[in-house]
mmCIF file of C-alpha atoms in Angstrom:
data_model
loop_
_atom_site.group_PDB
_atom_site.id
_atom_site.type_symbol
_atom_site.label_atom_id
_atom_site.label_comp_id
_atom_site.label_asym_id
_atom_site.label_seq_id
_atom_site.Cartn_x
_atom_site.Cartn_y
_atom_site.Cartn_z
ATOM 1 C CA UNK P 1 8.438 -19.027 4.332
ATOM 2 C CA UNK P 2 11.011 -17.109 2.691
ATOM 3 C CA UNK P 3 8.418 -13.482 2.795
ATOM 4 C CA UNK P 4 9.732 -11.322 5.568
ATOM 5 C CA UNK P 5 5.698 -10.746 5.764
ATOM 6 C CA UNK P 6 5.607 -13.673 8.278
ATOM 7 C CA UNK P 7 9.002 -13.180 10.246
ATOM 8 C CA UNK P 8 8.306 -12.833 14.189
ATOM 9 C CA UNK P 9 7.528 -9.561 15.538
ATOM 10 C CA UNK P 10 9.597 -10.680 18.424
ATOM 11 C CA UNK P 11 12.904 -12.171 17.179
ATOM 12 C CA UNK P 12 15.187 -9.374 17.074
ATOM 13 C CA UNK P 13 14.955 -8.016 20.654
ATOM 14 C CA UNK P 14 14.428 -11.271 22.492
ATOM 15 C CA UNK P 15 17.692 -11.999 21.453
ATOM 16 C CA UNK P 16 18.750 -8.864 23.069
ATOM 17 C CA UNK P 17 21.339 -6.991 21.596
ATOM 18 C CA UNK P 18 24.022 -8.569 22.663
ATOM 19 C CA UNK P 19 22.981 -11.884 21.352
ATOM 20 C CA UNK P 20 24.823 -14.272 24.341
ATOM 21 C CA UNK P 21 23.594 -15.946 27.085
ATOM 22 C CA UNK P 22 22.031 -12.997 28.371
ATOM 23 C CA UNK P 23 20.028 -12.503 25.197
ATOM 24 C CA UNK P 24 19.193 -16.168 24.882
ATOM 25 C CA UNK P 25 17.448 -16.254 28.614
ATOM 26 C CA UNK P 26 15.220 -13.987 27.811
ATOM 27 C CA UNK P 27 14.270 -15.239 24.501
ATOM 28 C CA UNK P 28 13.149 -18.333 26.234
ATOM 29 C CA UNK P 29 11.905 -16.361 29.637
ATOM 30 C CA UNK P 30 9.431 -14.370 26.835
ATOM 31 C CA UNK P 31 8.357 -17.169 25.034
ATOM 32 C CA UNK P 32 7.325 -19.574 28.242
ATOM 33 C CA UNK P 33 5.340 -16.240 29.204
ATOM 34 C CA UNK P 34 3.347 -16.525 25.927
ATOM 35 C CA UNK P 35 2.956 -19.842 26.005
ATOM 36 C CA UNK P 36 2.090 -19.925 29.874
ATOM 37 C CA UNK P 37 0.040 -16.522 30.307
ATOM 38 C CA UNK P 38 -0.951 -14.987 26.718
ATOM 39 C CA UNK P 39 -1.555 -17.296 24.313
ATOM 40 C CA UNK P 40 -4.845 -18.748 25.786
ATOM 41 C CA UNK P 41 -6.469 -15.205 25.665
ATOM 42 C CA UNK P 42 -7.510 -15.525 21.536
ATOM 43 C CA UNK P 43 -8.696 -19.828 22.123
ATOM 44 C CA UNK P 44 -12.426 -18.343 21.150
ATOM 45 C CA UNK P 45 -11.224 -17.072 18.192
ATOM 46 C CA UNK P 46 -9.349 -20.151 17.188
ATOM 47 C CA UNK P 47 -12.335 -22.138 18.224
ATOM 48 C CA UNK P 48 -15.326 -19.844 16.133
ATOM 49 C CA UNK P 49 -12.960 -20.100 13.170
ATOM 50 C CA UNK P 50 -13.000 -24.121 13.465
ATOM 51 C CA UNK P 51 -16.629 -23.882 14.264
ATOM 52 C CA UNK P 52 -17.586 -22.003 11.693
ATOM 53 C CA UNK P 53 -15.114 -24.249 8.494
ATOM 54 C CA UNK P 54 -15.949 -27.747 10.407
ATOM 55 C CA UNK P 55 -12.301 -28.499 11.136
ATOM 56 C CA UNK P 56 -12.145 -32.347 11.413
ATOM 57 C CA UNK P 57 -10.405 -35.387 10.161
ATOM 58 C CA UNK P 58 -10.644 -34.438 6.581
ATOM 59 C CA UNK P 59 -9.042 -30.510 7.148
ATOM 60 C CA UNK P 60 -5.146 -29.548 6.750
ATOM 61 C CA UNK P 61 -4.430 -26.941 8.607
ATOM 62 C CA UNK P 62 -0.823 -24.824 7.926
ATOM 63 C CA UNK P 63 -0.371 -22.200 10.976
ATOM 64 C CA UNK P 64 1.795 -19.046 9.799
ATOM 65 C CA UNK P 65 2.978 -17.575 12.478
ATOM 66 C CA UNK P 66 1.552 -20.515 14.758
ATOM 67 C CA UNK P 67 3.845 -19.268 17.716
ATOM 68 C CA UNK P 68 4.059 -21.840 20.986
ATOM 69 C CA UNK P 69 1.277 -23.544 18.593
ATOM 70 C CA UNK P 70 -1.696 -23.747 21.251
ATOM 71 C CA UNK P 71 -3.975 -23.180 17.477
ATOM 72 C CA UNK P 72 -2.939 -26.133 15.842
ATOM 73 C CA UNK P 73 -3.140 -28.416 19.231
ATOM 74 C CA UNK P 74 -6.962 -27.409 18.992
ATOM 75 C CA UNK P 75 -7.236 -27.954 15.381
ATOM 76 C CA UNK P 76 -5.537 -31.384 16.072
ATOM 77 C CA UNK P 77 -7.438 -32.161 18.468
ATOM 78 C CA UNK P 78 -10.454 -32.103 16.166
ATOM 79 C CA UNK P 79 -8.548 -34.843 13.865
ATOM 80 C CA UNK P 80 -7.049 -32.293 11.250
ATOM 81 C CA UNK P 81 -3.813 -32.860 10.028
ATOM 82 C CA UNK P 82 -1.536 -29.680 10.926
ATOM 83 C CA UNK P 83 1.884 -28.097 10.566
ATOM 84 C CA UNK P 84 3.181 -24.610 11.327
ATOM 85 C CA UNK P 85 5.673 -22.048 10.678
ATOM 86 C CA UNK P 86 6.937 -20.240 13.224
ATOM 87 C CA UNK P 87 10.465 -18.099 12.325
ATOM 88 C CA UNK P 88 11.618 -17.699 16.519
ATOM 89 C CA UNK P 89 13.339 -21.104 17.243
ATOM 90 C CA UNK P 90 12.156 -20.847 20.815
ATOM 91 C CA UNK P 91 8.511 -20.158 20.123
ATOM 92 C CA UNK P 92 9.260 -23.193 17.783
ATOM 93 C CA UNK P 93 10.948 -25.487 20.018
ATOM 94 C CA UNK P 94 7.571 -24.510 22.441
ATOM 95 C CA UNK P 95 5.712 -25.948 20.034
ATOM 96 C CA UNK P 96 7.689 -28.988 18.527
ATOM 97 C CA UNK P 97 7.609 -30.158 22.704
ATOM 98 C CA UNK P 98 3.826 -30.162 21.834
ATOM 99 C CA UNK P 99 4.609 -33.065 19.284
ATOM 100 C CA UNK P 100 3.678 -30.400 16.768
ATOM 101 C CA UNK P 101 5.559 -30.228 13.189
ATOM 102 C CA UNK P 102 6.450 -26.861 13.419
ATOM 103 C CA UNK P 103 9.267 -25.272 10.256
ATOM 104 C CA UNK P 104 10.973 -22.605 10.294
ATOM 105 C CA UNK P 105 10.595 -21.910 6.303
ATOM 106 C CA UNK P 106 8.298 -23.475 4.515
ATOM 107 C CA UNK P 107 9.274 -23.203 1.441
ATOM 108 C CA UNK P 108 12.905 -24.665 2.392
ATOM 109 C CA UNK P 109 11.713 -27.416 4.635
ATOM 110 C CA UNK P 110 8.981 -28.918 2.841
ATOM 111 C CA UNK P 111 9.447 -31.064 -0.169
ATOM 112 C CA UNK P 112 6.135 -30.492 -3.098
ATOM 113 C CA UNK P 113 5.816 -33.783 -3.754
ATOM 114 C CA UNK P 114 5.303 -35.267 -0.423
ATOM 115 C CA UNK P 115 5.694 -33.071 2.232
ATOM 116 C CA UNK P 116 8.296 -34.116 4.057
ATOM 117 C CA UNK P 117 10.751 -32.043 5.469
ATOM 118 C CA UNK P 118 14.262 -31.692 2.772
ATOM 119 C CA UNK P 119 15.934 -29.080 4.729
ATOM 120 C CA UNK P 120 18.316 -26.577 3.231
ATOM 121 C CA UNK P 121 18.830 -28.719 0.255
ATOM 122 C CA UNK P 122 15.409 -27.567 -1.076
ATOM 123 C CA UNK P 123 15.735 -25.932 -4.000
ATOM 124 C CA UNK P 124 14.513 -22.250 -3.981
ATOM 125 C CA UNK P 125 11.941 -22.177 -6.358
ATOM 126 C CA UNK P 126 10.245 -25.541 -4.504
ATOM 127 C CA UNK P 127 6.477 -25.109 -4.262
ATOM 128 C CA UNK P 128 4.771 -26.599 -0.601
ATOM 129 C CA UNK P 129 2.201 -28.809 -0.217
ATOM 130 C CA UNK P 130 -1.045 -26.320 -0.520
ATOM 131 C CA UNK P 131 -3.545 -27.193 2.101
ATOM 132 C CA UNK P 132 -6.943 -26.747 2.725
ATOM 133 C CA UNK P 133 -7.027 -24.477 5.603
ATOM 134 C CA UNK P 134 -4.346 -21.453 5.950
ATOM 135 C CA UNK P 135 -4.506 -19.465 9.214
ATOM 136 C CA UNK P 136 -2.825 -16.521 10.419
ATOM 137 C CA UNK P 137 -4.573 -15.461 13.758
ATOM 138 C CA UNK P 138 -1.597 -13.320 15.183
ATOM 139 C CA UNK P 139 0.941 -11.756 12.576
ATOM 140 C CA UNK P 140 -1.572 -9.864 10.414
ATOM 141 C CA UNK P 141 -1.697 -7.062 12.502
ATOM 142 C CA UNK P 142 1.821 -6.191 13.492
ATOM 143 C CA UNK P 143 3.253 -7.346 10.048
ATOM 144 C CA UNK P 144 5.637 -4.831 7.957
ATOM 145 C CA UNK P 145 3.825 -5.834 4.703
ATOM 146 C CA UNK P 146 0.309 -7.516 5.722
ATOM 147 C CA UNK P 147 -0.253 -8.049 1.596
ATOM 148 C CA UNK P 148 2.381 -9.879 1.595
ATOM 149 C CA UNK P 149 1.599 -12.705 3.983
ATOM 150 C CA UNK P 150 -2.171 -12.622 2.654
ATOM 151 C CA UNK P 151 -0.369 -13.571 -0.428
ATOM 152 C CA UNK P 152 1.717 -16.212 1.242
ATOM 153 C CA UNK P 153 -1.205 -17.387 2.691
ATOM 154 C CA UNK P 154 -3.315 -17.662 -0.569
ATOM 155 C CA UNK P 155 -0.228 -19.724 -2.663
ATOM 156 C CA UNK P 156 0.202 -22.235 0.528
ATOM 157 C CA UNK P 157 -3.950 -22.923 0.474
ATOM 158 C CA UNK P 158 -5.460 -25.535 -1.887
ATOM 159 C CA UNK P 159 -7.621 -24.515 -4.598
ATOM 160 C CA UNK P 160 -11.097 -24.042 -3.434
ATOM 161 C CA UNK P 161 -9.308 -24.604 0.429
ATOM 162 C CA UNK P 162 -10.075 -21.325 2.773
ATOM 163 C CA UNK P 163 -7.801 -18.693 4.330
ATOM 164 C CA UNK P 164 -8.665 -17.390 7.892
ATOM 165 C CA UNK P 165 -7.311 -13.933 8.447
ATOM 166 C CA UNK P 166 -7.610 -12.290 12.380
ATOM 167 C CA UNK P 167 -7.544 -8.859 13.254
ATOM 168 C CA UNK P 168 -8.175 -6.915 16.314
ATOM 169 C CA UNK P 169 -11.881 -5.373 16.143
ATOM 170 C CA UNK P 170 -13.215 -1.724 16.265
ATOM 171 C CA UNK P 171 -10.846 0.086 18.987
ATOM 172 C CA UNK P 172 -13.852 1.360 20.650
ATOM 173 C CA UNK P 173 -14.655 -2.451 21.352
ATOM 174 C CA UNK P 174 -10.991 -2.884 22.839
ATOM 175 C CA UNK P 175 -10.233 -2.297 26.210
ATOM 176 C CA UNK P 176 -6.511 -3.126 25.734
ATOM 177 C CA UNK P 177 -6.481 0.063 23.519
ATOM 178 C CA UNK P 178 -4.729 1.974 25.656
ATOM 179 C CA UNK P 179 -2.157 -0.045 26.810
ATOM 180 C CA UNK P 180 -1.588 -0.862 23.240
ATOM 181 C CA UNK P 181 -0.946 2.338 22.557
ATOM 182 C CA UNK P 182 1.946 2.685 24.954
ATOM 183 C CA UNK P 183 3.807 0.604 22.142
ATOM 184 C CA UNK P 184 3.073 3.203 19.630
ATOM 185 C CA UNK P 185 3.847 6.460 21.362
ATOM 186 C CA UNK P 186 6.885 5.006 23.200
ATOM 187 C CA UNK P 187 8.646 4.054 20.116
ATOM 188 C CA UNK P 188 11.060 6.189 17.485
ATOM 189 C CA UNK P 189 8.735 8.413 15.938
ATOM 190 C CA UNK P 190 10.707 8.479 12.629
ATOM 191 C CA UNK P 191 10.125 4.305 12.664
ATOM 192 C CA UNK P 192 8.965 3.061 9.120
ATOM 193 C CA UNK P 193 6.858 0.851 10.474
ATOM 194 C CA UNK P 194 5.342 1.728 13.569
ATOM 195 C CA UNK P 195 3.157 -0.828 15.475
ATOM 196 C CA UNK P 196 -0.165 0.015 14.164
ATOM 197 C CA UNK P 197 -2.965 -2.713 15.857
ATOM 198 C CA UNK P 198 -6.191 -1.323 14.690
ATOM 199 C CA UNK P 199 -4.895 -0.151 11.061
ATOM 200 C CA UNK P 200 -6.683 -3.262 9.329
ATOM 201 C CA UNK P 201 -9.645 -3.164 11.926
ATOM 202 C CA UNK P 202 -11.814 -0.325 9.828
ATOM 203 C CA UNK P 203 -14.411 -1.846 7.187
ATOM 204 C CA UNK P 204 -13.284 -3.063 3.711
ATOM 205 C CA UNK P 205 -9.587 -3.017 5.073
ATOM 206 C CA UNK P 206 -8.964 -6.904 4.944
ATOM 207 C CA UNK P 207 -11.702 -7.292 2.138
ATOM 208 C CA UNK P 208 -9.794 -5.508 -0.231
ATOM 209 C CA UNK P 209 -6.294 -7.445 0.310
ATOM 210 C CA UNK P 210 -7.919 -10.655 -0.100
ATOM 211 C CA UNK P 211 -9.027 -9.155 -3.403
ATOM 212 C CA UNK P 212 -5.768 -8.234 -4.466
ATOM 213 C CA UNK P 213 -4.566 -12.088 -3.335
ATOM 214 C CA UNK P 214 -6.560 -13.638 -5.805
ATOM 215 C CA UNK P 215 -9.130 -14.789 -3.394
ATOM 216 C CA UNK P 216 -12.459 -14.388 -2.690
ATOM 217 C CA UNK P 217 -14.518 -13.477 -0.066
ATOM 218 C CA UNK P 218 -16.700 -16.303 1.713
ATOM 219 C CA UNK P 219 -17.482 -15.079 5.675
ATOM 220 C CA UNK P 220 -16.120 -14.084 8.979
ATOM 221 C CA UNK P 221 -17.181 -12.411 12.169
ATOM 222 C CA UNK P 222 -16.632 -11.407 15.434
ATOM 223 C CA UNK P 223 -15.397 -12.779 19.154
ATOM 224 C CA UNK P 224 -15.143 -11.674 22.260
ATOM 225 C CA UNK P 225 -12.052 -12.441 23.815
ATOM 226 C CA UNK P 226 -11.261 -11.311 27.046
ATOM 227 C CA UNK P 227 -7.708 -10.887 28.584
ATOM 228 C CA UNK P 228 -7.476 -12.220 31.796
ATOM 229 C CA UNK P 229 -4.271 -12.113 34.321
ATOM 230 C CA UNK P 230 -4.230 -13.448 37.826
ATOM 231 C CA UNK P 231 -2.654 -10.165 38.938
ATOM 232 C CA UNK P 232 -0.797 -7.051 37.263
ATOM 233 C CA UNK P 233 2.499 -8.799 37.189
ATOM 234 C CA UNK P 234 1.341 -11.680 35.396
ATOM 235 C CA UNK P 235 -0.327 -9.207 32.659
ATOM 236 C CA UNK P 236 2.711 -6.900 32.130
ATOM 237 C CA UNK P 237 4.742 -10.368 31.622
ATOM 238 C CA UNK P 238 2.097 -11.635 29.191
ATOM 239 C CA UNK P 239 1.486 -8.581 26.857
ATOM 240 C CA UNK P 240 5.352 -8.576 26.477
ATOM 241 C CA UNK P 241 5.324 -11.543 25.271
ATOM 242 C CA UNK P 242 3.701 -10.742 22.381
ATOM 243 C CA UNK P 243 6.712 -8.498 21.013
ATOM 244 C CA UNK P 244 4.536 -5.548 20.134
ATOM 245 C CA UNK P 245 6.455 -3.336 22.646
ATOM 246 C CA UNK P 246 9.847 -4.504 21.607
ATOM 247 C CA UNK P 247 10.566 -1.436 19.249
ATOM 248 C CA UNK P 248 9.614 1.129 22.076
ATOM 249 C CA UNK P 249 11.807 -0.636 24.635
ATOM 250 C CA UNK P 250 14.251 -0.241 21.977
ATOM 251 C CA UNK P 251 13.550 3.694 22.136
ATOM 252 C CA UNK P 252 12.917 4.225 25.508
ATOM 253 C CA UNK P 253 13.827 1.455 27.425
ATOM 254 C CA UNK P 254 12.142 -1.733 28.942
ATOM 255 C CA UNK P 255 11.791 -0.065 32.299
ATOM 256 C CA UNK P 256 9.850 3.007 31.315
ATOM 257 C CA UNK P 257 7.899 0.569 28.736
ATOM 258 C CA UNK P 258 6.781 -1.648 32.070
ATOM 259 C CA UNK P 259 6.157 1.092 33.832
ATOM 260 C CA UNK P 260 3.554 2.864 31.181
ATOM 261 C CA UNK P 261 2.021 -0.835 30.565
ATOM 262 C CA UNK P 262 1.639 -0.879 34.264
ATOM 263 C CA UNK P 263 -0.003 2.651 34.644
ATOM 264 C CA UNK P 264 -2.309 1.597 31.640
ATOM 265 C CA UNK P 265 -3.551 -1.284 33.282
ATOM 266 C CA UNK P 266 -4.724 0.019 36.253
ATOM 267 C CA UNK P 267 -8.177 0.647 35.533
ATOM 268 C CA UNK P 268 -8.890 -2.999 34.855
ATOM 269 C CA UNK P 269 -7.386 -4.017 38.145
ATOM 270 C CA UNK P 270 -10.246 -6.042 40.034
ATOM 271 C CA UNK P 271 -10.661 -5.810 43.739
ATOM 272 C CA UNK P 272 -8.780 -9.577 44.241
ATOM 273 C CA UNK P 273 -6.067 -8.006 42.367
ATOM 274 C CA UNK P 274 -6.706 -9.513 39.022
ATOM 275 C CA UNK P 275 -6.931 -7.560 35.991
ATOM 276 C CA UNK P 276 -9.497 -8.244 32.946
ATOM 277 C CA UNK P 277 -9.795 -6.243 29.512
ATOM 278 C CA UNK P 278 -12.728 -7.266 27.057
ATOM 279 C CA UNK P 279 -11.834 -7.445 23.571
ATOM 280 C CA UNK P 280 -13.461 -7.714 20.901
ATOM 281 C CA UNK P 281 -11.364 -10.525 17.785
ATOM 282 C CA UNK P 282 -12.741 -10.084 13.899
ATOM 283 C CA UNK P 283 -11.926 -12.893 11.743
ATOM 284 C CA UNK P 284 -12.120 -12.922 7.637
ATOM 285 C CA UNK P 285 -12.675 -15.920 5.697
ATOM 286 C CA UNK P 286 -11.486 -16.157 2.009
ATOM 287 C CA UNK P 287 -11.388 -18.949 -0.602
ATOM 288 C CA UNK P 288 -8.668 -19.379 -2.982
ATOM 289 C CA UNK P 289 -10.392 -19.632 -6.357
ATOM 290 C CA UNK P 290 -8.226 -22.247 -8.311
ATOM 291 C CA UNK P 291 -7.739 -20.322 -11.692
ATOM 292 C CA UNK P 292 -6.088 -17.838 -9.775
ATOM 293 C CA UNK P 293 -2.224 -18.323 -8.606
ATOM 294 C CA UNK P 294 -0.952 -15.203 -6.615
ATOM 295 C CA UNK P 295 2.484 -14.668 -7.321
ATOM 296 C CA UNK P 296 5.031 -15.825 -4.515
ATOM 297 C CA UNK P 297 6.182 -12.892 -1.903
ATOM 298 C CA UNK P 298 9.954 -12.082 -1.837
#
């Protein structure tokens, strides 16, 4: 999608600044740590939103944001028909090793009239396939312009189809507050856009941007999902991964960054070493009502 609403969180400073071989290593090192430690921690979310919308054989299923893709394997699993968008290429490559159809733009790389990837000869103003389940489980709350990708996500869904939307829950009912926070107060305090997890998480937040979408709303609820590492090392490497610390290892530096995430984590060190946080996952359901055509993002 051309909206900067759904561009990684994680793209710039994986690269590394430098942008060589260096950079590219850990681009790759990062995403095999989401894919191999963090991205299993939100499976009961993806699984209570299937659940509760009956994915099967007769559900599409477009992932923005889909990452290594473990979401859409699920959802395939259950017969849908799925494709995802995921802006890093080596998040994307993750997932197209999956024998997932993951794009990088969806708007460039799918054709309206049957699907089928066109590349960059796609004209700009070419309208996707819509599809009758839109999910965006991860980038919703450490977007730049969360409106934005709700209103992605409404254009790319099928009249009548559905739009699942995750956030993190209350932050009293989030043990991982506090490490989360490390990304916050570690980062340039002049930042436009400071990482802000819970900032969608209080009531009516969500409700009232799938209002302004265009949509309306049909459900959600809540789900526990617990992180769990096999030791502190393994937990430091997966909440990297997930790119919400990259602007205050920009600031500060990836050493003192590890080193705060480390001192953060300590109280949910286990005896056998292993360290656990519960969590608690809300999920919004809307339906795109079919008179109603949200503008696209730019």
């Amino acid at each position: 999608m051309a909206s900067a609403s759904v561009a990684s969180t994680t793209v710039g400073a994986a690269m590394g600044t430098d942008g060589g071989t260096a950079g590219r290593t850990r681009a790759w090192q990062r995403a095999r740590d989401w894919a191999e430690i963090q991205e299993r921690m939100l499976v009961p979310l993806y699984e209570a939103v299937y659940d509760r919308l009956e994915v099967g054989p007769a559900t599409s299923v477009l992932g923005l944001g889909c990452r290594s893709g473990l979401a859409l394997l699920l959802a395939a699993g259950r017969g849908a028909e799925v494709v995802g968008l995921e802006p890093e290429a080596e998040l994307r490559s993750l997932a197209q090793d999956r024998s997932l159809r993951v794009l990088s733009d969806v708007y460039r790389d799918l054709s309206p009239e049957t699907g089928a990837g066109t590349g960059a000869g796609a004209g700009a103003g070419a309208r996707p396939a819509a599809h009758s389940l839109v999910t965006a489980f991860e980038h919703l709350s450490c977007t730049a312009d969360p409106l934005a990708l709700v209103r992605d996500a409404a254009r790319l869904t099928a009249p009548g189809g559905c739009v699942a939307l995750a956030t993190w829950g209350p932050p009293e009912r989030c043990e991982s507050a506090a490490v989360l926070g490390v990304a916050r107060r570690l980062a340039d305090p002049l930042r436009r856009d400071p990482y802000a997890p819970f900032a969608l998480s209080g009531p009516g937040a969500v409700e009232q941007m799938v209002a302004r979408a265009g949509m309306r709303l049909v459900g959600g609820g809540r789900v526990l999902c617990p992180f769990a590492y096999s030791d502190l090392e393994s937990a430091v490497r997966g909440l990297l991964s997930t790119g919400v610390f990259d602007a205050a290892a920009d600031y500060s530096g990836p050493r003192q960054v590890e080193k705060e995430i480390t001192e953060a984590l300590h109280p949910y060190r286990r005896e056998d070493g292993s360290v656990r946080m519960l969590n608690v996952f809300r999920y919004t359901l809307a339906e795109r009502i079919p008179e109603r055509i949200p503008e696209r993002s730019r």
